[in-house]
GROMACS .gro file of C-alpha atoms in nm:
model
  269
    1MET     CA    1   2.757   3.742   5.804
    2ASN     CA    2   2.354   3.564   5.806
    3PHE     CA    3   2.318   3.945   5.684
    4ARG     CA    4   2.507   3.929   5.379
    5LYS     CA    5   2.400   3.676   5.234
    6LEU     CA    6   2.015   3.747   5.314
    7ILE     CA    7   2.146   4.052   5.104
    8PHE     CA    8   2.296   3.895   4.768
    9ILE     CA    9   1.967   3.648   4.770
   10LEU     CA   10   1.701   3.935   4.778
   11LEU     CA   11   1.979   4.092   4.476
   12ALA     CA   12   1.932   3.790   4.293
   13THR     CA   13   1.601   3.718   4.318
   14LEU     CA   14   1.539   4.064   4.200
   15THR     CA   15   1.736   3.995   3.916
   16LEU     CA   16   1.629   3.694   3.815
   17GLN     CA   17   1.256   3.901   3.874
   18CYS     CA   18   1.374   4.189   3.619
   19GLY     CA   19   1.477   3.925   3.327
   20ALA     CA   20   1.394   3.710   3.120
   21THR     CA   21   1.592   3.428   2.873
   22VAL     CA   22   1.480   3.373   2.530
   23ARG     CA   23   1.628   3.047   2.458
   24PRO     CA   24   1.758   2.905   2.098
   25GLY     CA   25   1.461   2.796   1.858
   26GLU     CA   26   1.255   3.098   2.051
   27ILE     CA   27   1.133   3.439   1.934
   28GLY     CA   28   1.006   3.701   2.219
   29LEU     CA   29   0.819   4.027   2.155
   30PHE     CA   30   0.818   4.283   2.450
   31TRP     CA   31   0.545   4.382   2.698
   32LYS     CA   32   0.562   4.704   2.755
   33PRO     CA   33   0.197   4.777   2.980
   34PHE     CA   34   0.396   5.129   3.144
   35GLY     CA   35   0.608   5.354   2.962
   36PHE     CA   36   0.672   5.716   2.734
   37SER     CA   37   0.667   5.529   2.397
   38GLU     CA   38   0.656   5.204   2.238
   39VAL     CA   39   0.387   5.084   2.502
   40GLY     CA   40   0.198   4.755   2.451
   41LEU     CA   41   0.339   4.475   2.252
   42SER     CA   42   0.602   4.513   2.042
   43LYS     CA   43   0.615   4.431   1.676
   44ASP     CA   44   1.016   4.370   1.663
   45PRO     CA   45   1.075   4.055   1.789
   46VAL     CA   46   1.393   3.974   1.979
   47PHE     CA   47   1.579   3.670   1.943
   48ASN     CA   48   1.771   3.421   2.191
   49GLY     CA   49   1.969   3.609   2.537
   50PHE     CA   50   1.908   3.772   2.850
   51TYR     CA   51   1.674   4.072   2.848
   52TRP     CA   52   1.641   4.317   3.149
   53LEU     CA   53   1.347   4.390   3.256
   54LEU     CA   54   1.105   4.643   3.518
   55PRO     CA   55   0.922   4.453   3.706
   56TRP     CA   56   0.600   4.486   3.531
   57ASN     CA   57   0.762   4.438   3.158
   58ASP     CA   58   0.757   4.059   2.978
   59ILE     CA   59   0.917   3.899   2.692
   60TYR     CA   60   0.607   3.690   2.537
   61THR     CA   61   0.802   3.397   2.339
   62TYR     CA   62   0.666   3.187   2.106
   63SER     CA   63   0.879   2.873   2.013
   64THR     CA   64   0.972   2.872   1.627
   65GLN     CA   65   1.118   2.455   1.604
   66TRP     CA   66   0.933   2.159   1.427
   67ASN     CA   67   0.675   2.066   1.680
   68SER     CA   68   0.467   1.769   1.677
   69TYR     CA   69   0.167   1.690   1.836
   70LYS     CA   70  -0.118   1.375   1.864
   71GLU     CA   71  -0.428   1.346   1.827
   72LYS     CA   72  -0.641   1.014   1.858
   73VAL     CA   73  -0.954   1.027   1.633
   74ASP     CA   74  -1.233   0.799   1.638
   75VAL     CA   75  -1.391   0.791   1.277
   76LEU     CA   76  -1.624   0.617   1.160
   77SER     CA   77  -1.540   0.467   0.792
   78ASN     CA   78  -1.703   0.445   0.488
   79ASP     CA   79  -1.862   0.141   0.567
   80ASP     CA   80  -2.018   0.225   0.846
   81LEU     CA   81  -1.706   0.083   1.092
   82LYS     CA   82  -1.591   0.266   1.397
   83ILE     CA   83  -1.197   0.291   1.442
   84ASP     CA   84  -0.937   0.502   1.626
   85VAL     CA   85  -0.667   0.648   1.437
   86GLN     CA   86  -0.383   0.874   1.569
   87ALA     CA   87  -0.204   1.062   1.402
   88VAL     CA   88   0.044   1.324   1.428
   89ILE     CA   89   0.108   1.682   1.313
   90ILE     CA   90   0.437   1.851   1.267
   91MET     CA   91   0.418   2.268   1.242
   92ARG     CA   92   0.488   2.571   1.353
   93PRO     CA   93   0.438   2.967   1.360
   94ILE     CA   94   0.552   3.107   1.058
   95ARG     CA   95   0.861   3.338   1.188
   96GLU     CA   96   0.763   3.673   1.044
   97GLU     CA   97   0.377   3.637   1.199
   98VAL     CA   98   0.457   3.586   1.521
   99TYR     CA   99   0.298   3.942   1.628
  100GLN     CA  100  -0.043   3.880   1.430
  101LEU     CA  101  -0.052   3.529   1.560
  102HIS     CA  102  -0.043   3.719   1.921
  103ILE     CA  103  -0.261   3.938   1.843
  104GLU     CA  104  -0.517   3.760   1.665
  105VAL     CA  105  -0.473   3.412   1.913
  106GLY     CA  106  -0.238   3.377   2.160
  107PRO     CA  107   0.100   3.094   2.295
  108GLU     CA  108  -0.274   2.902   2.292
  109TYR     CA  109  -0.256   2.885   1.886
  110TYR     CA  110  -0.240   2.435   1.817
  111ARG     CA  111  -0.531   2.431   2.102
  112SER     CA  112  -0.748   2.707   1.999
  113ILE     CA  113  -0.695   2.686   1.593
  114VAL     CA  114  -0.499   2.382   1.489
  115GLN     CA  115  -0.670   2.082   1.695
  116PRO     CA  116  -1.015   2.100   1.552
  117GLU     CA  117  -0.906   2.171   1.191
  118PHE     CA  118  -0.685   1.885   1.247
  119ARG     CA  119  -0.928   1.615   1.422
  120ALA     CA  120  -1.183   1.774   1.216
  121SER     CA  121  -0.922   1.654   0.876
  122ILE     CA  122  -0.892   1.314   1.034
  123ARG     CA  123  -1.252   1.250   1.030
  124ASN     CA  124  -1.349   1.364   0.685
  125VAL     CA  125  -1.016   1.195   0.494
  126VAL     CA  126  -1.046   0.874   0.676
  127SER     CA  127  -1.465   0.876   0.615
  128HIS     CA  128  -1.457   0.815   0.237
  129HIS     CA  129  -1.252   0.524   0.231
  130GLN     CA  130  -1.345   0.152   0.353
  131MET     CA  131  -1.176   0.015   0.598
  132ILE     CA  132  -1.034  -0.279   0.463
  133GLN     CA  133  -0.869   0.025   0.245
  134ILE     CA  134  -0.697   0.277   0.539
  135SER     CA  135  -0.385   0.064   0.639
  136LYS     CA  136  -0.265   0.023   0.269
  137ASN     CA  137  -0.332   0.387   0.156
  138SER     CA  138  -0.196   0.491   0.526
  139ALA     CA  139   0.025   0.750   0.295
  140VAL     CA  140  -0.182   0.843   0.117
  141LEU     CA  141  -0.449   0.958   0.345
  142ALA     CA  142  -0.180   1.130   0.589
  143ARG     CA  143  -0.150   1.353   0.227
  144ASP     CA  144  -0.495   1.385   0.218
  145ILE     CA  145  -0.513   1.475   0.575
  146LYS     CA  146  -0.184   1.723   0.546
  147THR     CA  147  -0.379   1.883   0.270
  148ALA     CA  148  -0.692   1.948   0.464
  149VAL     CA  149  -0.525   2.122   0.759
  150ILE     CA  150  -0.327   2.382   0.527
  151GLU     CA  151  -0.663   2.483   0.373
  152ARG     CA  152  -0.838   2.492   0.709
  153THR     CA  153  -0.596   2.743   0.852
  154LYS     CA  154  -0.420   2.902   0.565
  155GLY     CA  155  -0.420   3.281   0.684
  156LYS     CA  156  -0.382   3.164   1.093
  157HIS     CA  157  -0.016   3.241   1.114
  158ILE     CA  158   0.135   2.911   1.131
  159GLU     CA  159   0.237   2.615   0.863
  160VAL     CA  160   0.259   2.222   0.837
  161PHE     CA  161   0.522   2.047   0.728
  162ASP     CA  162   0.431   1.706   0.694
  163VAL     CA  163   0.098   1.471   0.889
  164ILE     CA  164   0.150   1.093   0.960
  165LEU     CA  165  -0.037   0.828   1.045
  166ASP     CA  166   0.076   0.660   1.364
  167ASP     CA  167  -0.149   0.390   1.432
  168ILE     CA  168  -0.541   0.224   1.372
  169GLU     CA  169  -0.668   0.039   1.674
  170TYR     CA  170  -0.953  -0.187   1.555
  171SER     CA  171  -1.210  -0.392   1.776
  172PRO     CA  172  -1.220  -0.690   1.924
  173ASN     CA  173  -1.519  -0.735   1.662
  174MET     CA  174  -1.380  -0.605   1.437
  175LEU     CA  175  -1.043  -0.804   1.410
  176HIS     CA  176  -1.221  -1.093   1.405
  177ALA     CA  177  -1.402  -1.025   1.110
  178ILE     CA  178  -1.070  -0.937   0.953
  179GLU     CA  179  -0.944  -1.281   1.074
  180ALA     CA  180  -1.290  -1.496   0.995
  181LYS     CA  181  -1.229  -1.251   0.640
  182LEU     CA  182  -0.878  -1.299   0.563
  183THR     CA  183  -0.886  -1.669   0.617
  184LYS     CA  184  -1.196  -1.724   0.365
  185GLN     CA  185  -0.958  -1.481   0.105
  186GLN     CA  186  -0.709  -1.703   0.148
  187GLU     CA  187  -0.946  -2.060   0.119
  188LEU     CA  188  -1.090  -1.854  -0.191
  189GLU     CA  189  -0.760  -1.836  -0.330
  190GLN     CA  190  -0.690  -2.131  -0.218
  191GLN     CA  191  -0.901  -2.340  -0.428
  192LYS     CA  192  -0.803  -2.074  -0.737
  193TYR     CA  193  -0.462  -2.221  -0.783
  194GLU     CA  194  -0.621  -2.563  -0.715
  195LEU     CA  195  -0.865  -2.516  -1.021
  196GLU     CA  196  -0.635  -2.387  -1.186
  197ILE     CA  197  -0.400  -2.694  -1.166
  198ALA     CA  198  -0.729  -2.896  -1.284
  199GLU     CA  199  -0.808  -2.621  -1.614
  200LYS     CA  200  -0.403  -2.727  -1.733
  201SER     CA  201  -0.419  -3.063  -1.607
  202ILE     CA  202  -0.690  -3.112  -1.862
  203GLU     CA  203  -0.571  -2.835  -2.105
  204ILE     CA  204  -0.267  -3.094  -2.125
  205ALA     CA  205  -0.476  -3.415  -2.130
  206LYS     CA  206  -0.636  -3.302  -2.418
  207LYS     CA  207  -0.385  -3.217  -2.582
  208LYS     CA  208  -0.170  -3.540  -2.543
  209ALA     CA  209  -0.518  -3.729  -2.669
  210ARG     CA  210  -0.495  -3.495  -3.007
  211ALA     CA  211  -0.144  -3.628  -3.023
  212ASP     CA  212  -0.201  -3.983  -3.016
  213ALA     CA  213  -0.490  -3.873  -3.231
  214GLU     CA  214  -0.309  -3.758  -3.451
  215ALA     CA  215  -0.012  -4.012  -3.431
  216GLN     CA  216  -0.283  -4.239  -3.478
  217MET     CA  217  -0.416  -4.094  -3.822
  218ILE     CA  218  -0.039  -4.030  -3.928
  219ARG     CA  219   0.031  -4.482  -3.887
  220ALA     CA  220  -0.336  -4.522  -4.046
  221ASP     CA  221  -0.221  -4.305  -4.342
  222GLY     CA  222   0.062  -4.497  -4.393
  223GLN     CA  223  -0.108  -4.815  -4.372
  224ALA     CA  224  -0.314  -4.719  -4.643
  225LYS     CA  225  -0.070  -4.556  -4.862
  226SER     CA  226   0.170  -4.889  -4.799
  227GLN     CA  227  -0.116  -5.137  -4.835
  228ALA     CA  228  -0.253  -4.952  -5.168
  229ILE     CA  229   0.118  -4.932  -5.298
  230ILE     CA  230   0.057  -5.357  -5.215
  231ASN     CA  231  -0.236  -5.379  -5.427
  232ASP     CA  232  -0.146  -5.198  -5.715
  233LYS     CA  233   0.250  -5.416  -5.785
  234LEU     CA  234   0.050  -5.808  -5.595
  235THR     CA  235  -0.057  -5.896  -5.967
  236THR     CA  236  -0.095  -6.312  -6.020
  237ARG     CA  237   0.233  -6.360  -6.223
  238TYR     CA  238   0.432  -6.182  -5.934
  239LEU     CA  239   0.226  -6.401  -5.702
  240GLN     CA  240   0.339  -6.702  -5.934
  241TYR     CA  241   0.690  -6.580  -5.955
  242LYS     CA  242   0.740  -6.534  -5.547
  243ALA     CA  243   0.577  -6.904  -5.544
  244PHE     CA  244   0.857  -7.056  -5.751
  245ASP     CA  245   1.052  -6.899  -5.604
  246ASN     CA  246   1.048  -6.978  -5.284
  247PRO     CA  247   1.254  -7.297  -5.257
  248ASN     CA  248   0.970  -7.394  -4.934
  249SER     CA  249   0.661  -7.412  -5.177
  250LYS     CA  250   0.531  -7.723  -5.211
  251LEU     CA  251   0.300  -7.664  -5.502
  252ILE     CA  252   0.032  -7.818  -5.629
  253PHE     CA  253  -0.050  -7.736  -6.024
  254VAL     CA  254  -0.406  -7.813  -6.132
  255PRO     CA  255  -0.448  -7.803  -6.506
  256LEU     CA  256  -0.649  -7.610  -6.636
  257ASP     CA  257  -0.866  -7.660  -6.982
  258LYS     CA  258  -0.901  -7.427  -7.283
  259ASN     CA  259  -1.199  -7.218  -7.086
  260ASN     CA  260  -0.935  -7.221  -6.798
  261LEU     CA  261  -1.142  -7.497  -6.677
  262PRO     CA  262  -0.989  -7.706  -6.401
  263ILE     CA  263  -0.960  -8.058  -6.521
  264VAL     CA  264  -1.143  -8.298  -6.323
  265VAL     CA  265  -1.004  -8.678  -6.324
  266SER     CA  266  -1.224  -8.894  -6.128
  267PRO     CA  267  -1.069  -9.195  -6.073
  268LYS     CA  268  -1.137  -9.538  -6.147
  269GLU     CA  269  -1.326  -9.719  -5.937
   0.00000   0.00000   0.00000
């Protein structure tokens, strides 16, 4: 009974060692070092499934799904400030070029050709921007990094789907400097706001003063015109008429001589 179990285990082990599985989302290349035909690496890929193999044969598998790789890179910005940029690249091999990729680079294609170009692209793109602009323009920087990586890896049998700026880390001293700068900007904005309010108050006061002055001029002009009309109409005969017409008036008549001089009568002593 124990002998049968041992035989079964040996057969199962040999079976597993004489086969390989290509999982969904992968592509495989047969490797046959010995044989009468098709020796070496097969140019025709194989897809998901289980394949029987002789002990000396093998299948090299490559994932054809989109895979993400994260890199953290120290960068010197355009204003000579050191920051740590964490970025993610989403990429995969080109299905139709897996054979060329294996021949020229091998399974470690990310570490060999993509990683150095990705890190270099991050440094090159970010170094052209000032520190304060990096967070604000992260989408633009990610797009430029993607363009740079695609250009640098052209003809390397891989395709890039996207690049994302995942995180930006600042040193404590830099964070303190940023906070101080933001505080100063807020103070300047407050001062600017207060100055605008003061300027508006002055402008309102000027407009009110001009309006008051215009109103006074209008009143003075009206009074002057009214006085001129009165002066034109206020004759001696009109005044005499008004005096006679007023029942409360007390009139003293001073007779005049023929020369229009008042007659002075000296009382007898």
